[in-house]
Amino acid sequence: MTGFALVGCGRIAPKHADLLHRGDINGSKLVAVCDIKPDRAKAFGERYNVPWFGDFEAMMAKVSKHIDVVSVLTESGLHAQHVIAASRHGK
């Protein structure tokens, strides 16, 4: 099973989460979500019944062993920062 974490729970995130949650991507599963707005992350995590975080590093400290892929769904100007952070964790 390939575990996915979503970073950014904005407009595009439900499309990704729905595919993963429904099992539309064979062998893949949504395992965590993160957003800098904790209320948004909480609502999203509760909707998909996965752990939610308001901080990327906190997410990685808690559930990194379950995450194989980090989908960066933040504003385009922040993508590099989040991809570099994910790569530091081997993702």
mmCIF file of N, CA, C and O in Angstrom, residues 7-8 11-12 72-83:
data_model
loop_
_atom_site.group_PDB
_atom_site.id
_atom_site.type_symbol
_atom_site.label_atom_id
_atom_site.label_comp_id
_atom_site.label_asym_id
_atom_site.label_seq_id
_atom_site.Cartn_x
_atom_site.Cartn_y
_atom_site.Cartn_z
ATOM 1 N N VAL A 7 -0.411 18.041 1.500
ATOM 2 C CA VAL A 7 0.018 19.286 2.132
ATOM 3 C C VAL A 7 -0.730 20.401 1.415
ATOM 4 O O VAL A 7 -0.497 20.650 0.235
ATOM 5 N N GLY A 8 -1.645 21.009 2.135
ATOM 6 C CA GLY A 8 -2.534 22.018 1.570
ATOM 7 C C GLY A 8 -3.914 21.415 1.396
ATOM 8 O O GLY A 8 -4.071 20.419 0.692
ATOM 9 N N ARG A 11 -8.631 24.340 -2.464
ATOM 10 C CA ARG A 11 -9.586 24.014 -3.531
ATOM 11 C C ARG A 11 -9.333 22.701 -4.249
ATOM 12 O O ARG A 11 -10.268 21.965 -4.553
ATOM 13 N N ILE A 12 -8.089 22.378 -4.557
ATOM 14 C CA ILE A 12 -7.800 21.175 -5.343
ATOM 15 C C ILE A 12 -7.717 19.916 -4.473
ATOM 16 O O ILE A 12 -7.879 18.797 -4.961
ATOM 17 N N VAL A 72 1.966 17.898 -2.828
ATOM 18 C CA VAL A 72 2.039 19.316 -2.473
ATOM 19 C C VAL A 72 0.939 20.057 -3.227
ATOM 20 O O VAL A 72 0.995 20.191 -4.449
ATOM 21 N N LEU A 73 -0.050 20.522 -2.478
ATOM 22 C CA LEU A 73 -1.223 21.165 -3.056
ATOM 23 C C LEU A 73 -1.371 22.601 -2.558
ATOM 24 O O LEU A 73 -2.467 23.147 -2.540
ATOM 25 N N THR A 74 -0.270 23.187 -2.175
ATOM 26 C CA THR A 74 -0.266 24.557 -1.692
ATOM 27 C C THR A 74 -0.192 25.523 -2.871
ATOM 28 O O THR A 74 -0.111 25.095 -4.030
ATOM 29 N N GLU A 75 -0.192 26.812 -2.569
ATOM 30 C CA GLU A 75 -0.043 27.814 -3.625
ATOM 31 C C GLU A 75 1.255 27.557 -4.384
ATOM 32 O O GLU A 75 2.257 27.170 -3.782
ATOM 33 N N SER A 76 1.244 27.816 -5.681
ATOM 34 C CA SER A 76 2.392 27.474 -6.518
ATOM 35 C C SER A 76 3.699 28.119 -6.033
ATOM 36 O O SER A 76 4.760 27.517 -6.163
ATOM 37 N N GLY A 77 3.641 29.283 -5.456
ATOM 38 C CA GLY A 77 4.849 29.941 -4.971
ATOM 39 C C GLY A 77 5.490 29.232 -3.781
ATOM 40 O O GLY A 77 6.633 29.511 -3.432
ATOM 41 N N LEU A 78 4.759 28.294 -3.172
ATOM 42 C CA LEU A 78 5.268 27.561 -2.005
ATOM 43 C C LEU A 78 5.687 26.135 -2.333
ATOM 44 O O LEU A 78 6.199 25.426 -1.464
ATOM 45 N N HIS A 79 5.480 25.705 -3.555
ATOM 46 C CA HIS A 79 5.764 24.313 -3.912
ATOM 47 C C HIS A 79 7.207 23.913 -3.626
ATOM 48 O O HIS A 79 7.447 22.862 -3.025
ATOM 49 N N ALA A 80 8.150 24.708 -4.054
ATOM 50 C CA ALA A 80 9.563 24.337 -3.874
ATOM 51 C C ALA A 80 9.892 24.140 -2.396
ATOM 52 O O ALA A 80 10.538 23.154 -2.027
ATOM 53 N N GLN A 81 9.447 25.048 -1.579
ATOM 54 C CA GLN A 81 9.701 24.966 -0.132
ATOM 55 C C GLN A 81 9.159 23.647 0.438
ATOM 56 O O GLN A 81 9.838 22.970 1.214
ATOM 57 N N HIS A 82 7.952 23.266 0.035
ATOM 58 C CA HIS A 82 7.359 22.045 0.570
ATOM 59 C C HIS A 82 7.984 20.783 -0.021
ATOM 60 O O HIS A 82 8.140 19.781 0.683
ATOM 61 N N VAL A 83 8.355 20.828 -1.283
ATOM 62 C CA VAL A 83 9.011 19.671 -1.898
ATOM 63 C C VAL A 83 10.385 19.443 -1.254
ATOM 64 O O VAL A 83 10.758 18.306 -0.962
#
